[in-house]
Coordinates of C-alpha atoms in Angstrom, one line a residue:
M21 CA 0.1 0.0 0.0
I22 CA 1.1 3.6 -0.6
N23 CA 2.7 5.3 2.4
P24 CA 0.2 7.6 4.2
E25 CA 3.2 9.9 5.3
F26 CA 4.2 10.2 1.6
L27 CA 0.7 11.2 0.6
A28 CA 0.5 13.8 3.5
K29 CA 3.9 15.2 2.4
V30 CA 2.7 15.6 -1.2
A31 CA -0.5 17.3 -0.1
T32 CA 1.4 19.7 2.1
D33 CA 3.7 20.5 -0.8
A34 CA 0.7 21.1 -3.1
L35 CA -0.9 23.5 -0.7
L36 CA 2.4 25.3 -0.4
Q37 CA 2.8 25.3 -4.2
E38 CA -0.5 27.0 -4.5
V39 CA 0.1 29.8 -2.1
N40 CA 3.6 30.5 -3.4
L41 CA 2.5 30.7 -7.0
A42 CA 2.3 34.4 -8.2
P43 CA 0.8 36.4 -9.5
K44 CA -2.8 35.0 -8.8
P45 CA -5.7 37.3 -9.6
G46 CA -7.6 38.2 -6.6
L47 CA -5.8 35.5 -4.4
V48 CA -3.1 35.7 -1.7
D49 CA 0.4 35.0 -2.9
P50 CA 3.9 36.3 -2.0
I51 CA 3.6 39.5 -3.8
S52 CA -0.1 40.4 -3.1
T53 CA -2.9 39.8 -0.7
G54 CA -5.3 39.9 -3.5
A55 CA -8.9 40.8 -2.4
H56 CA -8.2 39.6 1.1
K57 CA -7.5 42.4 3.5
D58 CA -7.5 40.1 6.5
M59 CA -4.8 37.6 5.5
T60 CA -1.3 37.3 4.0
K61 CA 0.9 34.4 2.8
D62 CA 2.0 33.9 6.4
T63 CA -1.7 33.3 7.5
F64 CA -1.7 30.6 4.8
Y65 CA 1.6 29.1 6.1
Q66 CA 0.2 29.0 9.6
S67 CA -2.9 27.4 8.4
I68 CA -1.1 24.6 6.4
E69 CA 1.1 23.9 9.4
A70 CA -2.0 23.4 11.5
L71 CA -3.5 21.1 9.0
C72 CA -0.5 18.9 8.5
P73 CA -1.3 16.4 11.2
Y74 CA -4.8 16.0 9.8
L75 CA -3.5 15.5 6.2
L76 CA -1.7 12.5 7.6
A77 CA -4.8 11.3 9.6
Y78 CA -6.9 11.5 6.4
A79 CA -4.3 9.2 4.6
E80 CA -4.0 6.9 7.5
A81 CA -7.8 6.6 7.7
G82 CA -8.1 5.6 4.1
S83 CA -5.2 3.3 4.2
R84 CA -6.6 1.2 7.0
H85 CA -10.2 1.4 6.0
N86 CA -12.1 -1.9 5.2
G87 CA -15.7 -0.8 5.6
S88 CA -18.2 1.0 3.3
P89 CA -17.5 4.3 1.4
L90 CA -20.0 6.0 3.8
D91 CA -18.2 4.8 6.8
L92 CA -14.9 6.3 5.6
F93 CA -16.7 9.5 4.7
N94 CA -18.0 9.8 8.3
E95 CA -14.6 9.2 9.7
L96 CA -13.0 11.7 7.4
R97 CA -15.8 14.3 8.1
T98 CA -15.1 14.0 11.8
L99 CA -11.4 14.5 11.3
G100 CA -12.1 17.3 8.9
K101 CA -14.1 19.2 11.5
Q102 CA -11.2 18.8 14.0
A103 CA -8.8 20.1 11.3
E104 CA -11.0 23.1 10.6
D105 CA -11.0 24.0 14.3
A106 CA -7.2 23.7 14.3
M107 CA -6.9 25.9 11.2
M108 CA -9.2 28.5 12.7
A109 CA -7.2 28.6 16.0
A110 CA -4.0 29.0 14.0
T111 CA -5.3 31.9 12.0
N112 CA -7.3 33.8 14.6
N113 CA -10.6 32.7 13.0
I114 CA -9.6 33.5 9.4
N115 CA -10.9 31.0 6.9
T116 CA -7.9 30.2 4.6
H117 CA -8.5 26.6 3.7
K118 CA -12.0 25.5 4.6
G119 CA -12.9 24.3 1.1
A120 CA -9.4 22.8 0.5
N121 CA -9.5 21.0 3.8
F122 CA -12.9 19.5 2.9
S123 CA -11.6 18.2 -0.5
F124 CA -8.2 17.1 0.8
A125 CA -9.8 15.0 3.4
L126 CA -11.8 13.1 0.8
V127 CA -9.0 12.9 -1.9
L128 CA -6.3 11.9 0.6
G129 CA -8.6 9.3 2.1
A130 CA -9.7 7.9 -1.2
T131 CA -6.1 8.0 -2.7
A132 CA -4.8 6.0 0.2
H133 CA -7.6 3.5 0.1
T134 CA -7.1 3.0 -3.7
N135 CA -3.3 2.7 -3.4
G136 CA -2.5 5.8 -5.3
N137 CA -4.8 5.2 -8.3
I138 CA -6.1 8.8 -9.0
P139 CA -9.1 7.9 -11.3
E140 CA -10.2 5.2 -8.8
A141 CA -9.7 7.6 -6.0
L142 CA -12.0 10.2 -7.7
H143 CA -14.6 7.6 -8.3
Y144 CA -14.4 6.5 -4.6
C145 CA -14.9 10.2 -3.6
H146 CA -18.2 10.0 -5.6
L147 CA -19.1 6.7 -3.7
M148 CA -18.3 8.5 -0.3
T149 CA -20.3 11.6 -1.0
R150 CA -23.1 10.9 -3.5
H151 CA -25.6 11.3 -0.7
L152 CA -24.3 14.8 0.2
I153 CA -26.6 16.9 -2.0
E154 CA -29.6 15.1 -0.8
V155 CA -28.6 15.0 2.9
D156 CA -26.8 18.3 3.4
F157 CA -29.4 20.4 1.4
A158 CA -32.5 18.6 2.8
N159 CA -35.1 20.8 4.6
L160 CA -33.1 24.1 4.0
D161 CA -36.4 26.0 3.9
Q162 CA -36.8 25.2 7.5
K163 CA -33.3 26.2 8.6
E164 CA -32.9 29.6 10.2
H165 CA -29.3 30.3 9.4
L166 CA -27.9 29.1 6.1
S167 CA -24.2 28.9 5.1
Y168 CA -23.3 30.7 1.9
G169 CA -23.0 27.3 0.2
E170 CA -26.5 26.6 1.2
K171 CA -27.8 30.0 0.1
L172 CA -26.2 29.4 -3.3
Y173 CA -28.0 26.1 -3.6
V174 CA -31.4 27.6 -2.6
E175 CA -31.1 30.6 -4.7
H176 CA -29.3 29.5 -7.8
G177 CA -29.0 25.6 -7.7
I178 CA -25.3 26.0 -7.3
K179 CA -23.9 22.9 -5.7
G180 CA -20.3 24.1 -5.2
I181 CA -17.7 21.9 -3.8
R182 CA -20.3 19.3 -2.4
G183 CA -21.6 18.9 -5.9
E184 CA -18.0 18.5 -7.3
A185 CA -17.3 15.8 -4.7
A186 CA -20.5 14.0 -5.1
T187 CA -19.9 13.7 -8.9
G188 CA -16.3 12.4 -8.5
Y189 CA -14.5 15.7 -9.0
P190 CA -15.0 16.1 -12.7
S191 CA -13.4 19.6 -12.7
L192 CA -10.4 18.2 -11.0
A193 CA -10.1 15.4 -13.6
K194 CA -10.5 17.9 -16.4
A195 CA -7.7 20.2 -14.9
L196 CA -5.4 17.2 -14.5
N197 CA -5.8 16.2 -18.1
Y198 CA -5.0 19.7 -19.2
Y199 CA -2.0 20.0 -16.9
N200 CA -0.6 16.8 -18.2
T201 CA -0.4 18.4 -21.7
L202 CA 1.8 21.3 -20.6
H203 CA 5.1 19.3 -20.9
T204 CA 7.2 22.0 -22.6
H205 CA 6.5 24.9 -20.3
T206 CA 8.5 26.0 -17.2
P207 CA 6.9 25.0 -13.9
R208 CA 5.6 28.5 -13.2
H209 CA 4.3 29.1 -16.6
R210 CA 2.5 25.8 -16.5
D211 CA 0.9 26.5 -13.0
L212 CA -0.2 30.0 -14.1
L213 CA -1.9 28.5 -17.2
L214 CA -3.6 25.9 -15.0
L215 CA -5.0 28.5 -12.7
L216 CA -6.3 30.6 -15.6
Y217 CA -7.9 27.4 -17.2
L218 CA -9.7 26.6 -13.9
M219 CA -11.0 30.1 -13.7
T220 CA -12.8 29.6 -17.1
F221 CA -15.1 26.8 -15.9
V222 CA -15.1 26.1 -12.1
E223 CA -18.3 26.7 -10.3
D224 CA -16.7 29.0 -7.8
G225 CA -18.7 29.6 -4.7
N226 CA -16.2 32.1 -3.5
L227 CA -16.7 34.4 -6.4
I228 CA -20.4 34.1 -6.2
H229 CA -20.5 34.8 -2.5
R230 CA -18.4 37.9 -2.9
G231 CA -19.9 39.4 -6.0
G232 CA -23.1 37.4 -7.0
I233 CA -23.9 35.4 -10.1
D234 CA -23.3 38.2 -12.6
A235 CA -19.8 39.0 -11.3
Y236 CA -18.9 35.3 -11.4
K237 CA -20.0 35.0 -15.0
Q238 CA -18.1 38.1 -15.9
V239 CA -14.8 36.7 -14.3
Q240 CA -15.3 33.4 -16.2
K241 CA -15.8 35.4 -19.4
E242 CA -12.7 37.5 -18.8
A243 CA -10.7 34.5 -17.8
Q244 CA -11.7 32.7 -21.0
Q245 CA -10.6 35.7 -23.1
L246 CA -7.3 35.9 -21.2
F247 CA -6.7 32.1 -21.4
E248 CA -7.1 32.3 -25.2
E249 CA -4.7 35.1 -25.5
A250 CA -2.3 33.3 -23.1
Q251 CA -1.6 30.6 -25.6
T252 CA 0.7 32.9 -27.5
L253 CA 2.2 34.8 -24.5
T254 CA 5.5 34.2 -22.9
E255 CA 5.7 33.4 -19.2
T256 CA 6.7 37.0 -18.4
E257 CA 3.9 38.4 -20.6
L258 CA 1.3 36.2 -19.0
A259 CA 2.6 37.1 -15.5
N260 CA 2.2 40.8 -16.3
R261 CA -1.3 40.3 -17.6
L262 CA -2.3 38.3 -14.5
E263 CA -0.8 41.0 -12.4
D264 CA -3.0 43.6 -14.1
Y265 CA -6.0 41.3 -13.7
D266 CA -5.2 41.0 -9.9
N267 CA -5.6 44.7 -9.6
V268 CA -9.0 44.5 -11.4
L269 CA -10.2 41.8 -9.1
I270 CA -8.9 43.6 -6.0
E271 CA -10.9 46.7 -7.1
R272 CA -14.0 44.5 -7.4
N273 CA -13.2 42.6 -4.1
L274 CA -13.4 39.3 -6.0
S275 CA -11.4 36.1 -5.2
P276 CA -11.6 32.9 -7.2
G277 CA -10.9 30.8 -4.1
G278 CA -12.7 27.7 -5.6
S279 CA -10.2 27.7 -8.4
A280 CA -7.4 28.0 -6.0
D281 CA -8.6 24.9 -4.1
L282 CA -8.8 22.8 -7.2
L283 CA -5.4 24.2 -8.3
S284 CA -3.7 22.7 -5.2
L285 CA -5.7 19.4 -5.7
T286 CA -4.5 19.2 -9.2
F287 CA -0.9 19.6 -8.0
F288 CA -1.4 16.8 -5.6
C289 CA -2.9 14.4 -8.1
H290 CA -0.4 15.2 -10.7
Q291 CA 2.5 14.4 -8.3
I292 CA 0.9 11.2 -7.2
Q293 CA 0.6 10.1 -10.8
Q294 CA 4.2 11.1 -11.6
N295 CA 5.3 8.9 -8.7
G296 CA 3.1 6.0 -9.7

């Protein structure tokens, strides 16, 4: 079986790779805090450090599991809530990695359980979470206080990261396939293109929460246009364009956090496949 400590190390590296990539429009990186006035790259480093023991726990849970997918999901969800509490304590209640923590719990557990087979792991995520939409979004009309994810579902039918997980992470599989085609680019150029690609299609709850549906659709449209132009840009030219777009999203107070989460997950899955 694949080593849980190895999986946790790859996950940690993937989260660091995401925060260290720059420039990222609207997002925190080493040269900008993006549209986030309450956090810096150091906040992310503190958060990742707090999550490290739980990344290992997710992988260990998947490695030793011999019950049903739902049983593993329930164990991972319990661990995930503990991890979220540790993250919030480390960041003074700043939400840096709530979405990423949810997905890494599932993907790490599933990857360990399937011995590093990423397609099988993503399918196992589906088996673990296919009940989520029905269960988590049941009786919302009777609930007094809704999370923003629940509000998105009620108002727009947007299922967000729950829907992504419940369908086996199709956006992650799509991003991974694209990332694997970028053999001739430098690592940074490749990573910037991947982020931009994700921004063209990810159902990004962070964007919708901050700006509404129209702002989300506008960012997707702008990202698509920039992505098409990026095919003929050098790495430096692309970085300059993304830095300009960072200023645009800062002005609008918009952050594509959902794309950032899938960016780090793609880094993780790619590295596991490279070591397979």
